Amino acid sequence: MEINVLNSTEHKEAEILIVGLSRHPENAEGWKELEKRFDGRLAEWIKAGLSFDSNSLSIYPTLTGNIPRVLFVGIGDRKKLTADELRRSFGIAGKQLVKEKIRHAAIYTASFENEKVTGEQVAHAAAEGIQMGAYRFADYKTNSNEVDHRLESLSFLTDQSADAIRQAAFVGTVHAEAVNEARTLVNMPANILTATAMADYAQDLGETYGFETEILGRSEIEELGMGALLAVNQGSVEEPRLIVMKYKATDNFDAPLALVGKGITFDTGGYSLKPKDGIVGMKGDMGGAAAVLGAMRIIGELKPAKDVVAVIASTDNMVSGDAFKPDDVITSMSGKTIEILNTDAEGRLVLADAVTYAKQLGASQVVDVATLTGGVIVALGKDKTGALTNDDAFYSKLVDVSKQTGEFVWQLPLTENDKKRLRKSDVADLNNSPGRDGHMIFGGGFVGEFVGDTPWIHLDIAGTSHADGAHDLGPQGGTGAMVRTLALFAEKLGEDK
């Protein structure tokens, strides 16, 4: 998308001008300039019912200048407006732009600013929110002849530094495009997005951004002794893949951050078969892999100072005569043996081998992300990502970042008693499913058994990876949860070096 930055008094041909409308707008910077655009009628329209309530939208004609219409976005009390609220307001505006089939839009930047929200933050939130809000999945229907109208340019009318505004909008655009690509991956059916297809996508991503990329197939996975990943793959006709991408910010690739994603392209539950209502939608069980791939796209574009390695273990979990079963005992890459009590607790198995491999690659910090348990939804609802950690200082840095991206993360406890239950087995070192109680904790805690003392965060996005209905920043379906948080986290860790 083309980004333009123009002086607030310049006229740029666009189809619509986006203006923030708050209480007492006459006190806002640039009010007189706005009044000129509407030939002095703006105050009259407000008295007649033009709403400044948060997230309300109104379209009016302009009476002077080259831009024929204005989209007023209600922002309530300007003094209390936050960057996250602004992002969501722009998401709603983005949906309206799609309805109006707008290709070229302009934003009157000053109308959204306050003492805490700068022009640069407005530019970032606008580019990010509008494109996330406007996202639509290109489905597989054959009966639609509708022309796809996408926003082609966004102009910022401002008196501030053009370079700073343009850079902020560029970063927002990068974030939005990566989130939207992750959403598309989650929305794709499993017969199209196989483990092999996901690996091909990663290979292309690596070539685009110069990552050192390695795709391991079944024979290489067998040589590494990844018995946990192979067990999950046993029932499938599709080959498993271990996807590895290295972003080298330093020549030495020194102590990289590992982003580890669960890439289960479809989950039947195996012999612990899911019910018919629960199995629909399991094409999205690779949401953790999508989050990692989206984050790597941002990292490739913005080039933080932190070395990063992405590791994704990908397969489907199917039922067949060869599939693994409850009561099986398998041996992970780490050498630890695992008693299988539940074949539907497969995500933690593939993550166990993936984090083990990440540590062998020299990872000094590990963040794994996965649509791991229904238990996190029971505990926290669908709007919160659950977290576990073995390092509170490391985790606090991620929480600070998540507040900037507006992605709510909440830590659950992992106690010694929880670990004892994971280690309780008459025949193996670990069991993969101690019980229904504390399900999210046991799922993440199982992965933690393979991390050791390495600073580690587990993110369970089973609730946040998919939206049951349309929301401010997008439609029903994949959300791209944690893409922006993971990428910004890598950036902040690079700044701390």
Coordinates of C-alpha atoms in Angstrom, one line a residue:
M1 CA 0.0 0.0 0.0
E2 CA 1.3 3.4 -1.0
I3 CA 1.9 5.8 2.0
N4 CA 1.8 9.6 1.4
V5 CA 2.5 12.4 3.9
L6 CA 1.3 15.9 3.1
N7 CA 1.0 19.2 4.7
S8 CA -2.4 19.6 6.4
T9 CA -3.3 22.5 4.2
E10 CA -2.4 20.6 1.0
H11 CA -5.1 19.0 -1.1
K12 CA -4.5 15.5 -2.2
E13 CA -7.0 13.7 -4.4
A14 CA -8.6 10.9 -2.3
E15 CA -12.0 9.4 -2.2
I16 CA -12.6 10.0 1.5
L17 CA -11.0 11.9 4.4
I18 CA -11.0 10.2 7.8
V19 CA -11.5 12.5 10.7
G20 CA -11.6 11.8 14.5
L21 CA -14.5 13.5 16.2
S22 CA -14.3 14.0 20.0
R23 CA -16.3 15.9 22.6
H24 CA -15.7 19.6 22.3
P25 CA -14.0 19.4 18.9
E26 CA -13.7 23.1 18.7
N27 CA -10.9 22.9 21.2
A28 CA -9.0 20.4 19.0
E29 CA -5.9 21.4 17.0
G30 CA -6.8 22.0 13.4
W31 CA -10.5 22.7 14.0
K32 CA -10.5 25.8 12.0
E33 CA -8.9 24.1 9.0
L34 CA -11.6 21.4 9.2
E35 CA -14.3 24.0 9.3
K36 CA -13.0 25.4 6.1
R37 CA -13.3 22.0 4.3
F38 CA -17.0 21.9 5.3
D39 CA -17.7 25.5 4.5
G40 CA -18.5 26.3 8.1
R41 CA -21.2 23.6 8.4
L42 CA -19.4 21.3 10.7
A43 CA -20.7 22.8 14.0
E44 CA -24.2 22.7 12.5
W45 CA -23.9 19.0 11.7
I46 CA -22.7 18.2 15.1
K47 CA -25.7 20.0 16.7
A48 CA -27.9 18.0 14.3
G49 CA -26.7 14.7 15.6
L50 CA -23.2 13.9 14.2
S51 CA -21.9 11.5 16.9
F52 CA -18.7 11.6 18.7
D53 CA -19.4 8.4 20.7
S54 CA -16.5 6.0 20.6
N55 CA -16.4 3.9 17.4
S56 CA -19.4 5.6 15.8
L57 CA -19.1 6.2 12.0
S58 CA -20.7 8.9 9.9
I59 CA -20.2 9.8 6.3
Y60 CA -20.8 13.4 5.1
P61 CA -20.0 15.3 1.9
T62 CA -17.3 17.9 2.0
L63 CA -18.2 21.2 0.4
T64 CA -14.7 22.5 -0.6
G65 CA -11.5 20.9 -1.7
N66 CA -10.7 17.8 -3.8
I67 CA -11.8 15.1 -1.3
P68 CA -15.6 14.6 -1.9
R69 CA -16.5 12.8 1.4
V70 CA -15.5 12.6 5.0
L71 CA -15.7 9.6 7.3
F72 CA -16.1 10.9 10.9
V73 CA -14.9 8.4 13.5
G74 CA -16.2 9.0 17.0
I75 CA -13.4 8.8 19.6
G76 CA -15.3 10.0 22.7
D77 CA -13.1 12.0 25.1
R78 CA -9.9 12.8 23.2
K79 CA -7.9 13.2 26.4
K80 CA -8.6 9.6 27.4
L81 CA -7.9 8.0 24.0
T82 CA -5.3 5.3 24.0
A83 CA -3.2 3.9 21.2
D84 CA -5.0 0.5 21.5
E85 CA -8.4 2.2 21.4
L86 CA -7.2 4.1 18.4
R87 CA -6.1 0.9 16.6
R88 CA -9.6 -0.6 17.1
S89 CA -11.3 2.6 15.9
F90 CA -9.2 2.4 12.7
G91 CA -10.1 -1.3 12.4
I92 CA -13.8 -0.3 12.3
A93 CA -13.0 2.4 9.8
G94 CA -11.2 -0.1 7.7
K95 CA -14.3 -2.3 7.5
Q96 CA -16.3 0.8 6.3
L97 CA -13.7 1.5 3.7
V98 CA -14.3 -2.0 2.3
K99 CA -18.1 -1.4 2.2
E100 CA -17.6 1.9 0.4
K101 CA -15.1 0.3 -2.0
I102 CA -12.5 2.9 -1.3
R103 CA -9.1 2.6 -2.9
H104 CA -7.6 5.9 -1.8
A105 CA -8.1 7.4 1.6
A106 CA -6.6 10.3 3.6
I107 CA -6.4 10.9 7.4
Y108 CA -6.4 14.2 9.2
T109 CA -3.8 13.2 11.7
A110 CA -4.2 16.0 14.2
S111 CA -7.9 15.1 14.8
F112 CA -6.8 11.9 16.6
E113 CA -3.9 13.2 18.7
N114 CA -3.7 14.0 22.4
E115 CA -0.9 14.5 25.0
K116 CA -0.2 10.7 25.0
V117 CA -1.0 9.8 21.4
T118 CA 1.5 11.3 19.0
G119 CA 1.2 11.8 15.3
E120 CA 3.5 8.9 14.7
Q121 CA 1.3 6.6 16.9
V122 CA -1.7 7.7 14.9
A123 CA 0.1 6.8 11.6
H124 CA 1.1 3.4 13.0
A125 CA -2.4 2.7 14.4
A126 CA -4.1 3.8 11.2
A127 CA -2.0 1.7 8.8
E128 CA -2.2 -1.3 11.2
G129 CA -5.8 -1.0 12.2
I130 CA -7.3 -0.1 8.8
Q131 CA -5.6 -3.0 7.0
M132 CA -6.4 -5.5 9.8
G133 CA -10.0 -4.4 9.9
A134 CA -10.4 -4.6 6.1
Y135 CA -9.0 -8.2 5.9
R136 CA -11.1 -10.7 4.0
F137 CA -10.2 -14.4 3.4
A138 CA -10.0 -15.1 -0.3
D139 CA -12.3 -18.2 -0.2
Y140 CA -12.8 -20.9 -2.7
K141 CA -16.3 -20.0 -4.0
T142 CA -16.8 -20.1 -7.8
N143 CA -19.9 -18.0 -8.1
S144 CA -18.7 -14.5 -7.2
N145 CA -17.8 -12.0 -9.9
E146 CA -17.4 -9.1 -7.4
V147 CA -14.3 -7.0 -8.1
D148 CA -11.9 -7.0 -5.2
H149 CA -11.6 -3.4 -3.9
R150 CA -8.5 -3.0 -1.8
L151 CA -7.1 0.2 -0.3
E152 CA -4.2 1.2 -2.5
S153 CA -3.0 4.4 -0.9
L154 CA -3.3 6.1 2.5
S155 CA -2.4 9.8 2.8
F156 CA -1.6 11.5 6.1
L157 CA -2.4 15.2 6.3
T158 CA -0.1 16.6 9.0
D159 CA 2.5 19.3 9.7
Q160 CA 4.8 16.9 11.5
S161 CA 8.0 15.2 10.1
A162 CA 7.1 13.4 6.9
D163 CA 9.9 10.8 7.5
A164 CA 8.7 10.0 11.0
I165 CA 5.1 9.7 10.0
R166 CA 6.0 7.6 6.9
Q167 CA 8.2 5.2 8.9
A168 CA 5.5 4.7 11.6
A169 CA 2.9 4.0 8.9
F170 CA 5.3 1.6 7.2
V171 CA 5.8 -0.4 10.4
G172 CA 2.1 -0.5 10.9
T173 CA 1.6 -1.8 7.4
V174 CA 4.2 -4.5 7.9
H175 CA 2.5 -5.6 11.1
A176 CA -0.9 -5.7 9.5
E177 CA 0.2 -7.6 6.4
A178 CA 2.0 -10.2 8.6
V179 CA -1.1 -10.7 10.8
N180 CA -3.3 -11.0 7.7
E181 CA -1.1 -13.6 6.2
A182 CA -1.1 -15.6 9.4
R183 CA -4.9 -15.3 9.4
T184 CA -5.0 -16.8 5.9
L185 CA -2.9 -19.7 6.9
V186 CA -5.2 -20.5 9.8
N187 CA -8.2 -20.2 7.5
M188 CA -6.9 -22.5 4.9
P189 CA -8.4 -26.1 4.8
A190 CA -6.1 -28.9 5.8
N191 CA -6.3 -30.7 2.4
I192 CA -4.5 -27.6 1.0
L193 CA -2.3 -26.5 3.8
T194 CA -0.5 -29.7 4.5
A195 CA 2.8 -29.9 6.4
T196 CA 4.6 -29.9 3.1
A197 CA 2.7 -26.9 1.9
M198 CA 3.5 -25.1 5.1
A199 CA 7.2 -25.9 4.7
D200 CA 7.0 -24.6 1.1
Y201 CA 5.5 -21.3 2.4
A202 CA 8.4 -21.1 5.0
Q203 CA 10.9 -21.8 2.3
D204 CA 9.6 -18.9 0.2
L205 CA 9.6 -16.7 3.2
G206 CA 13.2 -17.5 3.9
E207 CA 14.2 -16.8 0.4
T208 CA 12.4 -13.4 0.5
Y209 CA 14.2 -12.3 3.6
G210 CA 17.5 -14.1 3.5
F211 CA 16.8 -16.5 6.4
E212 CA 18.9 -19.6 6.6
T213 CA 16.1 -22.1 6.1
E214 CA 16.2 -25.9 6.7
I215 CA 13.2 -28.2 6.0
L216 CA 13.6 -31.6 7.6
G217 CA 11.5 -34.5 6.2
R218 CA 10.7 -37.9 7.7
S219 CA 14.2 -39.4 7.2
E220 CA 16.0 -36.5 8.8
I221 CA 13.4 -36.4 11.7
E222 CA 14.0 -40.2 12.2
E223 CA 17.8 -39.6 12.3
L224 CA 17.4 -37.0 15.0
G225 CA 15.3 -39.4 17.1
M226 CA 12.2 -37.2 17.3
G227 CA 10.0 -40.0 18.5
A228 CA 7.3 -37.7 19.8
L229 CA 6.8 -35.9 16.5
L230 CA 6.9 -39.2 14.6
A231 CA 4.4 -40.8 17.0
V232 CA 1.8 -38.1 16.2
N233 CA 2.5 -38.5 12.5
Q234 CA 2.2 -42.3 12.6
G235 CA -1.4 -42.4 11.5
S236 CA -1.0 -40.0 8.6
V237 CA -0.4 -40.4 4.9
E238 CA 1.1 -36.9 4.9
E239 CA 4.8 -36.5 5.6
P240 CA 5.8 -34.6 8.7
R241 CA 8.1 -31.5 8.5
L242 CA 10.4 -29.8 10.9
I243 CA 10.8 -26.2 9.7
V244 CA 13.8 -24.2 10.8
M245 CA 14.5 -20.5 9.9
K246 CA 17.4 -18.5 11.3
Y247 CA 17.4 -14.7 11.2
K248 CA 21.0 -13.7 11.8
A249 CA 21.3 -10.2 13.2
T250 CA 24.9 -11.0 14.2
D251 CA 27.7 -12.8 12.3
N252 CA 28.1 -15.2 15.3
F253 CA 24.4 -16.0 15.6
D254 CA 24.9 -15.5 19.3
A255 CA 22.4 -16.9 21.8
P256 CA 19.3 -16.6 19.6
L257 CA 15.7 -16.3 20.8
A258 CA 13.8 -19.4 19.8
L259 CA 10.2 -19.0 18.5
V260 CA 8.7 -22.5 18.5
G261 CA 5.3 -23.1 16.9
K262 CA 2.8 -26.0 17.0
G263 CA 2.0 -26.8 13.4
I264 CA -0.8 -29.5 13.6
T265 CA -2.5 -28.9 10.2
F266 CA -5.5 -31.0 11.3
D267 CA -6.3 -32.7 14.6
T268 CA -8.8 -35.5 14.7
G269 CA -7.7 -36.3 18.3
G270 CA -6.4 -39.7 17.0
Y271 CA -7.8 -42.7 18.9
S272 CA -8.9 -40.3 21.6
L273 CA -11.3 -39.0 18.9
K274 CA -12.9 -35.6 19.1
P275 CA -16.7 -35.4 19.0
K276 CA -18.3 -34.3 15.7
D277 CA -18.9 -30.8 17.0
G278 CA -15.3 -30.5 18.3
I279 CA -13.6 -31.7 15.3
V280 CA -14.9 -29.0 12.9
G281 CA -12.4 -26.2 12.8
M282 CA -9.4 -28.3 13.6
K283 CA -7.7 -27.0 10.4
G284 CA -6.7 -24.1 12.7
D285 CA -4.7 -26.2 15.1
M286 CA -1.6 -24.8 13.4
G287 CA -2.3 -21.3 14.8
G288 CA 1.0 -21.3 16.7
A289 CA 3.0 -22.1 13.6
A290 CA 1.1 -19.3 11.8
A291 CA 2.0 -16.9 14.6
V292 CA 5.7 -17.8 14.3
L293 CA 5.7 -17.4 10.5
G294 CA 3.9 -14.1 10.7
A295 CA 6.4 -12.9 13.3
M296 CA 9.3 -14.0 11.1
R297 CA 7.9 -11.9 8.3
I298 CA 7.9 -8.8 10.5
I299 CA 11.4 -9.7 11.7
G300 CA 12.6 -10.1 8.1
E301 CA 11.2 -6.7 7.1
L302 CA 12.2 -4.6 10.2
K303 CA 15.5 -6.4 11.0
P304 CA 15.8 -6.2 14.8
A305 CA 19.2 -6.5 16.5
K306 CA 18.3 -9.9 18.1
D307 CA 19.2 -13.3 16.6
V308 CA 16.1 -15.4 16.2
V309 CA 15.5 -19.0 15.3
A310 CA 12.1 -20.3 14.4
V311 CA 11.3 -24.0 14.8
I312 CA 8.0 -25.4 13.7
A313 CA 7.0 -29.1 14.1
S314 CA 4.2 -29.8 11.5
T315 CA 2.0 -32.9 10.9
D316 CA -1.6 -33.8 11.1
N317 CA -3.0 -36.1 13.8
M318 CA -5.0 -38.9 12.1
V319 CA -6.6 -42.3 12.9
S320 CA -5.5 -45.4 11.1
G321 CA -4.1 -48.9 11.7
D322 CA -0.7 -47.3 12.1
A323 CA -1.7 -44.5 14.5
F324 CA -0.3 -44.2 18.0
K325 CA -2.6 -45.3 20.8
P326 CA -3.3 -44.7 24.5
D327 CA -0.9 -46.8 26.6
D328 CA 1.9 -46.5 24.0
V329 CA 5.3 -45.5 25.3
I330 CA 7.4 -43.3 23.0
T331 CA 10.9 -41.9 23.2
S332 CA 11.4 -38.2 22.6
M333 CA 14.4 -36.5 21.0
S334 CA 15.6 -35.6 24.5
G335 CA 15.7 -39.3 25.4
K336 CA 12.8 -38.9 27.9
T337 CA 10.1 -41.5 27.6
I338 CA 6.5 -40.6 27.5
E339 CA 3.4 -42.7 28.4
I340 CA 0.5 -41.8 26.1
L341 CA -2.7 -41.4 28.0
N342 CA -4.5 -39.2 25.5
T343 CA -3.7 -39.1 21.8
D344 CA -5.6 -35.8 21.6
A345 CA -2.8 -34.3 23.7
E346 CA -0.6 -34.3 20.7
G347 CA 0.5 -30.7 20.4
R348 CA 2.7 -30.9 23.5
L349 CA 4.4 -33.9 22.0
V350 CA 5.5 -32.2 18.8
L351 CA 6.5 -29.1 20.9
A352 CA 8.7 -31.3 23.1
D353 CA 10.9 -32.4 20.2
A354 CA 10.8 -28.9 18.7
V355 CA 12.0 -27.1 21.9
T356 CA 14.7 -29.8 22.3
Y357 CA 15.9 -29.1 18.8
A358 CA 15.8 -25.3 19.4
K359 CA 18.1 -25.8 22.5
Q360 CA 20.5 -27.9 20.4
L361 CA 20.7 -24.9 18.0
G362 CA 21.9 -22.8 20.9
A363 CA 18.7 -21.0 21.9
S364 CA 19.3 -18.9 25.0
Q365 CA 15.6 -18.1 25.4
V366 CA 12.5 -20.0 24.2
V367 CA 8.9 -18.9 23.5
D368 CA 6.6 -21.6 22.4
V369 CA 3.1 -20.7 21.0
A370 CA 0.3 -23.2 20.4
T371 CA -3.4 -23.7 20.1
L372 CA -2.8 -26.3 22.9
T373 CA -5.8 -26.8 25.1
G374 CA -9.5 -26.2 25.5
G375 CA -8.7 -25.7 29.1
V376 CA -7.3 -22.2 28.5
I377 CA -10.7 -21.2 27.2
V378 CA -12.4 -22.6 30.3
A379 CA -10.0 -20.7 32.5
L380 CA -9.7 -17.4 30.7
G381 CA -12.3 -17.1 27.9
K382 CA -11.6 -16.6 24.2
D383 CA -10.1 -13.1 24.5
K384 CA -7.0 -13.9 26.6
T385 CA -3.9 -15.8 25.8
G386 CA -2.7 -18.0 28.7
A387 CA 0.9 -18.2 29.7
L388 CA 3.4 -20.2 31.8
T389 CA 7.0 -19.3 32.5
N390 CA 10.0 -20.4 34.4
D391 CA 11.5 -16.9 34.4
D392 CA 9.4 -14.0 35.7
A393 CA 11.8 -11.3 34.5
F394 CA 11.8 -12.7 31.0
Y395 CA 8.0 -13.0 31.1
S396 CA 7.6 -9.4 32.3
K397 CA 9.3 -8.1 29.2
L398 CA 6.8 -10.0 27.0
V399 CA 3.9 -8.6 29.1
D400 CA 5.1 -5.0 28.5
V401 CA 5.2 -5.7 24.8
S402 CA 1.7 -7.3 24.7
K403 CA 0.3 -4.1 26.3
Q404 CA 1.7 -2.2 23.3
T405 CA 0.1 -4.5 20.8
G406 CA -3.2 -4.8 22.7
E407 CA -2.9 -8.6 23.0
F408 CA -4.0 -9.6 26.5
V409 CA -1.8 -12.3 28.1
W410 CA -2.3 -13.8 31.6
Q411 CA 0.0 -16.0 33.5
L412 CA -1.1 -19.2 35.2
P413 CA 0.9 -20.9 37.9
L414 CA 3.0 -24.0 37.4
T415 CA 3.7 -25.6 40.7
E416 CA 6.0 -28.5 41.9
N417 CA 2.8 -30.5 42.5
D418 CA 1.9 -30.0 38.8
K419 CA 5.3 -31.3 37.7
K420 CA 5.0 -34.3 40.0
R421 CA 1.7 -35.3 38.3
L422 CA 3.3 -34.9 34.8
R423 CA 6.1 -37.2 36.0
K424 CA 3.7 -39.8 37.4
S425 CA 3.9 -43.0 35.4
D426 CA 4.6 -46.7 36.1
V427 CA 6.3 -47.2 32.7
A428 CA 7.8 -44.0 31.5
D429 CA 9.5 -40.7 32.6
L430 CA 6.4 -38.6 31.9
N431 CA 2.7 -39.0 31.0
N432 CA 1.2 -36.7 28.4
S433 CA -2.2 -36.1 30.2
P434 CA -2.5 -36.1 34.0
G435 CA -6.2 -35.1 34.0
R436 CA -8.8 -32.7 32.9
D437 CA -8.3 -30.4 35.9
G438 CA -5.6 -27.8 35.3
H439 CA -5.5 -28.9 31.6
M440 CA -3.8 -25.7 30.3
I441 CA -1.2 -25.9 33.1
F442 CA -0.4 -29.6 32.4
G443 CA -0.2 -29.0 28.6
G444 CA 2.3 -26.1 28.9
G445 CA 4.0 -27.7 31.9
F446 CA 4.7 -30.8 29.8
V447 CA 6.6 -28.7 27.3
G448 CA 8.5 -27.1 30.2
E449 CA 9.9 -30.5 31.1
F450 CA 12.0 -30.3 27.9
V451 CA 13.1 -26.7 28.3
G452 CA 15.0 -27.2 31.6
D453 CA 16.5 -24.0 33.0
T454 CA 16.5 -22.0 29.7
P455 CA 14.3 -18.9 30.2
W456 CA 11.0 -20.0 28.7
I457 CA 7.5 -18.7 28.0
H458 CA 4.6 -20.9 26.9
L459 CA 1.7 -19.1 25.2
D460 CA -1.6 -21.0 24.7
I461 CA -3.6 -19.3 22.0
A462 CA -6.4 -21.9 21.7
G463 CA -8.9 -19.2 22.5
T464 CA -7.4 -16.1 20.9
S465 CA -6.3 -17.7 17.6
H466 CA -9.8 -17.9 16.2
A467 CA -12.7 -15.4 16.4
D468 CA -16.3 -16.9 16.4
G469 CA -17.6 -13.7 14.9
A470 CA -16.6 -10.4 13.4
H471 CA -14.7 -8.0 15.7
D472 CA -13.2 -4.5 15.6
L473 CA -10.0 -5.7 13.9
G474 CA -11.2 -8.3 11.6
P475 CA -13.8 -10.9 10.5
Q476 CA -14.7 -14.3 11.9
G477 CA -11.9 -16.8 11.6
G478 CA -8.2 -16.7 12.1
T479 CA -7.0 -13.6 14.1
G480 CA -3.2 -13.8 13.7
A481 CA -2.9 -13.8 17.5
M482 CA 0.6 -13.0 18.9
V483 CA 2.2 -12.3 15.5
R484 CA 2.8 -8.6 16.5
T485 CA 3.7 -9.4 20.1
L486 CA 6.3 -12.0 19.2
A487 CA 8.0 -9.8 16.6
L488 CA 8.0 -6.7 18.9
F489 CA 9.4 -8.9 21.7
A490 CA 12.3 -9.9 19.5
E491 CA 12.9 -6.2 18.7
K492 CA 12.8 -5.2 22.4
L493 CA 15.2 -8.0 23.3
G494 CA 17.6 -6.7 20.7
E495 CA 17.4 -3.2 22.1
D496 CA 18.3 -4.6 25.6
K497 CA 21.6 -6.1 24.4

